[in-house]
Short mmCIF file of C-alpha atoms and ligand atoms in Angstrom, two decimals:
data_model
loop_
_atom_site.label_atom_id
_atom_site.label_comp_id
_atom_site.label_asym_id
_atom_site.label_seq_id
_atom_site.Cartn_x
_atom_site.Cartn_y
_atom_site.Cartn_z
CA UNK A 1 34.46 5.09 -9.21
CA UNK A 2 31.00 4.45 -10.07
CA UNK A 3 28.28 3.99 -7.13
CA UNK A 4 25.57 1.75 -7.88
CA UNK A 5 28.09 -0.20 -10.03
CA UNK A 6 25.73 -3.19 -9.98
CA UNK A 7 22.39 -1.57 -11.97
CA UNK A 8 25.08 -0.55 -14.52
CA UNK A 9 26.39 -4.22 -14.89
CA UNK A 10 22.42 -5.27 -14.96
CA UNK A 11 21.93 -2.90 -17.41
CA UNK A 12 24.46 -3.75 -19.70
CA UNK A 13 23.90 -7.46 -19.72
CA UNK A 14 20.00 -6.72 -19.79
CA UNK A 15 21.07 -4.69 -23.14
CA UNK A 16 23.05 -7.20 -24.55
CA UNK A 17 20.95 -9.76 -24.04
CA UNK A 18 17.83 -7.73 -26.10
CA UNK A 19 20.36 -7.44 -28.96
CA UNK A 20 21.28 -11.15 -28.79
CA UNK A 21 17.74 -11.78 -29.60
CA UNK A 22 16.98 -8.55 -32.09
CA UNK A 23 20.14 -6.49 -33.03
CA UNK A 24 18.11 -3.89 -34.15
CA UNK A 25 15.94 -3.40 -31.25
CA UNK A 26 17.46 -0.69 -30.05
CA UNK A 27 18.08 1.17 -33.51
CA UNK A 28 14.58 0.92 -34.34
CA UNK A 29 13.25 2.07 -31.26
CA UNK A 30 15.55 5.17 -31.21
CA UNK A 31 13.75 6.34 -34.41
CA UNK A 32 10.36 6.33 -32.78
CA UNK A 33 7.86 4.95 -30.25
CA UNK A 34 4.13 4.33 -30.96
CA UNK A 35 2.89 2.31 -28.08
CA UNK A 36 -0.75 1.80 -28.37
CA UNK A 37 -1.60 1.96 -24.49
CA UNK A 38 -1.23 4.62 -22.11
CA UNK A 39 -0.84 2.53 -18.35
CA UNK A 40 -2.24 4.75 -15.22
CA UNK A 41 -0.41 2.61 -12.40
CA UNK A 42 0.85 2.99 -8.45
CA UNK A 43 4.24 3.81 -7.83
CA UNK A 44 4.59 0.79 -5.70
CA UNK A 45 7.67 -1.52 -7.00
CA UNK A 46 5.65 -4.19 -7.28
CA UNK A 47 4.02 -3.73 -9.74
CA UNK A 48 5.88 -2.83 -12.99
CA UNK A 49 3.48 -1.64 -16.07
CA UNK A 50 5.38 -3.52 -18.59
CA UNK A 51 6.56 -6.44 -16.81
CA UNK A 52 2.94 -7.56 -15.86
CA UNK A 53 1.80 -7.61 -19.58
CA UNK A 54 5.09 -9.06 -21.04
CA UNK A 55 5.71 -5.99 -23.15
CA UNK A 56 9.08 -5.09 -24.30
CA UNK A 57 10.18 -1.25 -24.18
CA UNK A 58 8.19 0.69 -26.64
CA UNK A 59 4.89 -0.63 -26.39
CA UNK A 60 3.18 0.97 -23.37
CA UNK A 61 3.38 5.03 -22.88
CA UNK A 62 3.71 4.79 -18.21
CA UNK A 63 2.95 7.03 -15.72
CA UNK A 64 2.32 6.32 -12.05
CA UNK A 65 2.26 7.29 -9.04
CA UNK A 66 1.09 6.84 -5.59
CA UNK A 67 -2.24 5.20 -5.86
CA UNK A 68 -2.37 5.61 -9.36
CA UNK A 69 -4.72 8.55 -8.96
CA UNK A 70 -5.56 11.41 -12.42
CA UNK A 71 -6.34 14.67 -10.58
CA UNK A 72 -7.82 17.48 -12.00
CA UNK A 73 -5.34 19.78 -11.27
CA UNK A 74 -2.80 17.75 -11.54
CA UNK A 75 -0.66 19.22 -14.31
CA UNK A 76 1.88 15.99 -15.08
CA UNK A 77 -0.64 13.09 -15.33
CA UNK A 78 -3.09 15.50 -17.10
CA UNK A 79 -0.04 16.16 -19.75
CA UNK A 80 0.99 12.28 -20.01
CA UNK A 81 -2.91 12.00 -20.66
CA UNK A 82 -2.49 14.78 -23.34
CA UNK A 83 1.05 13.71 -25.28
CA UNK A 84 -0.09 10.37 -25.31
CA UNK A 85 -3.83 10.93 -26.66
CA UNK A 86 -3.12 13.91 -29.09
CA UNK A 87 0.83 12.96 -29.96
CA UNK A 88 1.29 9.25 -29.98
CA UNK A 89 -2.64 8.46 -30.39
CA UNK A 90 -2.93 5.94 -27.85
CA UNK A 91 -5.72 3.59 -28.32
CA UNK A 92 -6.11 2.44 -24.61
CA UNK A 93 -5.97 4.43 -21.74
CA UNK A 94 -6.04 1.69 -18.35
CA UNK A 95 -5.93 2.65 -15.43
CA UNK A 96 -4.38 -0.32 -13.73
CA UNK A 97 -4.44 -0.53 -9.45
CA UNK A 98 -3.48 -3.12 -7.12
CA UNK A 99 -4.92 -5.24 -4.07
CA UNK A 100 -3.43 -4.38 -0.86
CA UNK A 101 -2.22 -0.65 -1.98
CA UNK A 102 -0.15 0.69 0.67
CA UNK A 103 -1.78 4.40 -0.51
CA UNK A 104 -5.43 3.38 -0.06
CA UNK A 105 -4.77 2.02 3.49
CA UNK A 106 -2.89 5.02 4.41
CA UNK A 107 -6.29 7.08 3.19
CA UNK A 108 -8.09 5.12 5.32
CA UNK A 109 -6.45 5.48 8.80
CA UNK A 110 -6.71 8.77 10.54
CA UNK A 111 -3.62 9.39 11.80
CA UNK A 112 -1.21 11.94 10.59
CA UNK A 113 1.24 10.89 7.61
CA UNK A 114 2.13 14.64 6.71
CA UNK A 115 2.28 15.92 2.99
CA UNK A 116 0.85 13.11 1.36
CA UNK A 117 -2.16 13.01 3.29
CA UNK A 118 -3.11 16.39 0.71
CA UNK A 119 -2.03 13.70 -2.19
CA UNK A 120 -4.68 11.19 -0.56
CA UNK A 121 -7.09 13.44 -0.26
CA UNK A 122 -9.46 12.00 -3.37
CA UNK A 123 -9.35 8.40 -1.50
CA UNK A 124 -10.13 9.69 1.67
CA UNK A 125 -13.15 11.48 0.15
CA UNK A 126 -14.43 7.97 -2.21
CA UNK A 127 -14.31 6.18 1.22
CA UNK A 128 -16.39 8.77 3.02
CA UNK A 129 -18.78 8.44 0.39
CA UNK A 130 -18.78 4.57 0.21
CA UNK A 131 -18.07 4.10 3.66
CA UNK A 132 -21.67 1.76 4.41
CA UNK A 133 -20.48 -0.53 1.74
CA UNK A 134 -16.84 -0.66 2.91
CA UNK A 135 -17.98 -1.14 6.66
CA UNK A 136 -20.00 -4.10 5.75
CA UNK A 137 -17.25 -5.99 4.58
CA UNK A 138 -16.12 -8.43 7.35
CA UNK A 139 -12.12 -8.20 7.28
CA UNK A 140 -10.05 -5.63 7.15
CA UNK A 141 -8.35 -6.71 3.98
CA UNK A 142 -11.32 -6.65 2.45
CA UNK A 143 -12.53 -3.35 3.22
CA UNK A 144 -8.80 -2.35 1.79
CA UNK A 145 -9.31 -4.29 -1.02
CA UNK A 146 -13.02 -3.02 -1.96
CA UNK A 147 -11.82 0.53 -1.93
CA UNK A 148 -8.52 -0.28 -4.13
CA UNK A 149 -11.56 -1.34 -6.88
CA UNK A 150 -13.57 1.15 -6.53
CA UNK A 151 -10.44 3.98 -6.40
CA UNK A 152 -9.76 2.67 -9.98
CA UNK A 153 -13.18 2.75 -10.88
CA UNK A 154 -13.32 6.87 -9.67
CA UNK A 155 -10.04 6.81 -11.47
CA UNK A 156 -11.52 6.12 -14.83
CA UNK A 157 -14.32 8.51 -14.54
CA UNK A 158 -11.73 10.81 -14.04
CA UNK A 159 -10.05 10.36 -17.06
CA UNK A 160 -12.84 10.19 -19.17
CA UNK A 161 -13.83 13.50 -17.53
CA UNK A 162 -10.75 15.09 -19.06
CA UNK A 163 -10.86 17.62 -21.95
CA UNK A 164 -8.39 15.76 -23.49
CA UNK A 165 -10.30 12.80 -23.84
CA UNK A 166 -13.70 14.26 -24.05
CA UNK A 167 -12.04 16.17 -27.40
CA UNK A 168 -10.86 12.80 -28.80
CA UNK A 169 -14.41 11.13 -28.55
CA UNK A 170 -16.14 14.14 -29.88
CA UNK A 171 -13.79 13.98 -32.46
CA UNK A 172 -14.65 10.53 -33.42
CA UNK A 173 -11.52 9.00 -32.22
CA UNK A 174 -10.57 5.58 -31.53
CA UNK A 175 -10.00 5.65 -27.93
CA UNK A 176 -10.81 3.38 -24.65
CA UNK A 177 -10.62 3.61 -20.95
CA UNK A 178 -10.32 0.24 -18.99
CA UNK A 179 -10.14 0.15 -15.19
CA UNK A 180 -7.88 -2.93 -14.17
CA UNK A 181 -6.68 -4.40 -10.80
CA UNK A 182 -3.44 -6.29 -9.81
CA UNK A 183 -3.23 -8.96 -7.68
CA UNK A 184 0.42 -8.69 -6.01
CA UNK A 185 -0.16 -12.02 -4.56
CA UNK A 186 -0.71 -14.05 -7.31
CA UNK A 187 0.63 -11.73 -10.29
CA UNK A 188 -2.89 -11.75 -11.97
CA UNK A 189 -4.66 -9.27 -13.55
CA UNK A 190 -8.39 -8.71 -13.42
CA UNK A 191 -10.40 -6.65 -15.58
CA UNK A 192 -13.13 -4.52 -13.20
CA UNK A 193 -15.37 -4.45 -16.92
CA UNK A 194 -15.19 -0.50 -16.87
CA UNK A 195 -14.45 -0.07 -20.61
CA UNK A 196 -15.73 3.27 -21.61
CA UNK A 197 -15.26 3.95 -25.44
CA UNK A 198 -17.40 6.85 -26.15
CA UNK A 199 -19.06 10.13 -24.47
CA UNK A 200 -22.46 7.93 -24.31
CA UNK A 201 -20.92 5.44 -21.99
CA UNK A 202 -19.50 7.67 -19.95
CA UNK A 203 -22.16 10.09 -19.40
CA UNK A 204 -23.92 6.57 -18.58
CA UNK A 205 -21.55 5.40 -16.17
CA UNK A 206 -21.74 8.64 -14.76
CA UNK A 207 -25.47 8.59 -13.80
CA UNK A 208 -25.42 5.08 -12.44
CA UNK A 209 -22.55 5.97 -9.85
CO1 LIG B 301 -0.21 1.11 -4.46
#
């Protein structure tokens, strides 16, 4: 007997359905995939990289994970940041966070939440380092809510900090890094107008931060 037996229902009707509308969806996706955007995005189940855009499978290379953070020493994002630049030659890179994120307030408190308190690190430092800003705000939410922007904003920098990416501009490729935020409470996305598309812009962005 199969546990779960429900997602495999849902998952057979959800197939069926996509081959109702295109029978060779799945045939032609099996030969290849050549999504043009790589999505940076939280973990949180609320907010699903593909769903939010209206993309079908195929379209949008996806990693995330808890407050969609890229880490220099983080070996898995920084090799979804590599396959998808130098393999599938991704023309966006967004880093995509959301209002409210359950990571950035947990960076924020000081109590002890055990290991991924190390993973939170990065926030706890931007926060430190914006904290006059953030302490000016008047609600709480707020304060939450500035440092979710600003996290995605430090997230960006990040990635254009990357060798990987750094190679691709100074090889004259086509590539650019948006930082975007979610609103869960209204399903709307909002573009924080951090496009970087060259090593100009970023060593420009750089100095003004
Ligand atoms: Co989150």
């Amino acid at each position: 007997m199969k546990i779960l037996n429900n997602l495999f229902a849902q998952n057979i009707s959800w197939a069926e359905n996509l081959k109702k509308a295109d029978p060779d969806f799945f045939l032609r996706l099996s030969k290849q995939q050549s999504p043009e955007y790589l999505w940076i995005g939280c973990s949180d189940s609320r907010v699903p990289a593909n769903e939010i855009v209206d993309m079908p499978p195929g379209e949008i290379f996806v990693h995330r994970n808890i407050a969609n953070l890229v880490i220099h020493t983080d070996l898995n994002c920084l090799s979804v940041i590599q396959y998808a630049v130098e393999v599938l030659k991704v023309k966006h890179i967004i880093v995509c966070g959301h209002y409210g994120c359950g990571g950035i307030q947990t960076a924020m408190d000081n109590k002890d939440h055990g290991l991924i308190d190390n993973w939170l690190r990065n926030i706890k430092d931007l926060h430190r380092a914006n904290k006059t800003r953030i302490d000016s705000l008047p609600t709480e939410k707020d304060k939450i809510n500035l440092l979710c922007e600003l996290n995605v904003i430090d997230q960006v920098a990040n990635i254009c900090n990357t060798t990987v990416v750094q190679r691709a501009w100074t090889d004259g490729r086509d590539l650019a890094v948006h930082g975007w935020i979610y609103s869960i409470e209204d399903g709307i996305l909002k573009d924080l107008k951090e496009c970087i598309t060259n090593l100009d812009e970023a060593a420009e962005t750089q100095r003004t931060k």
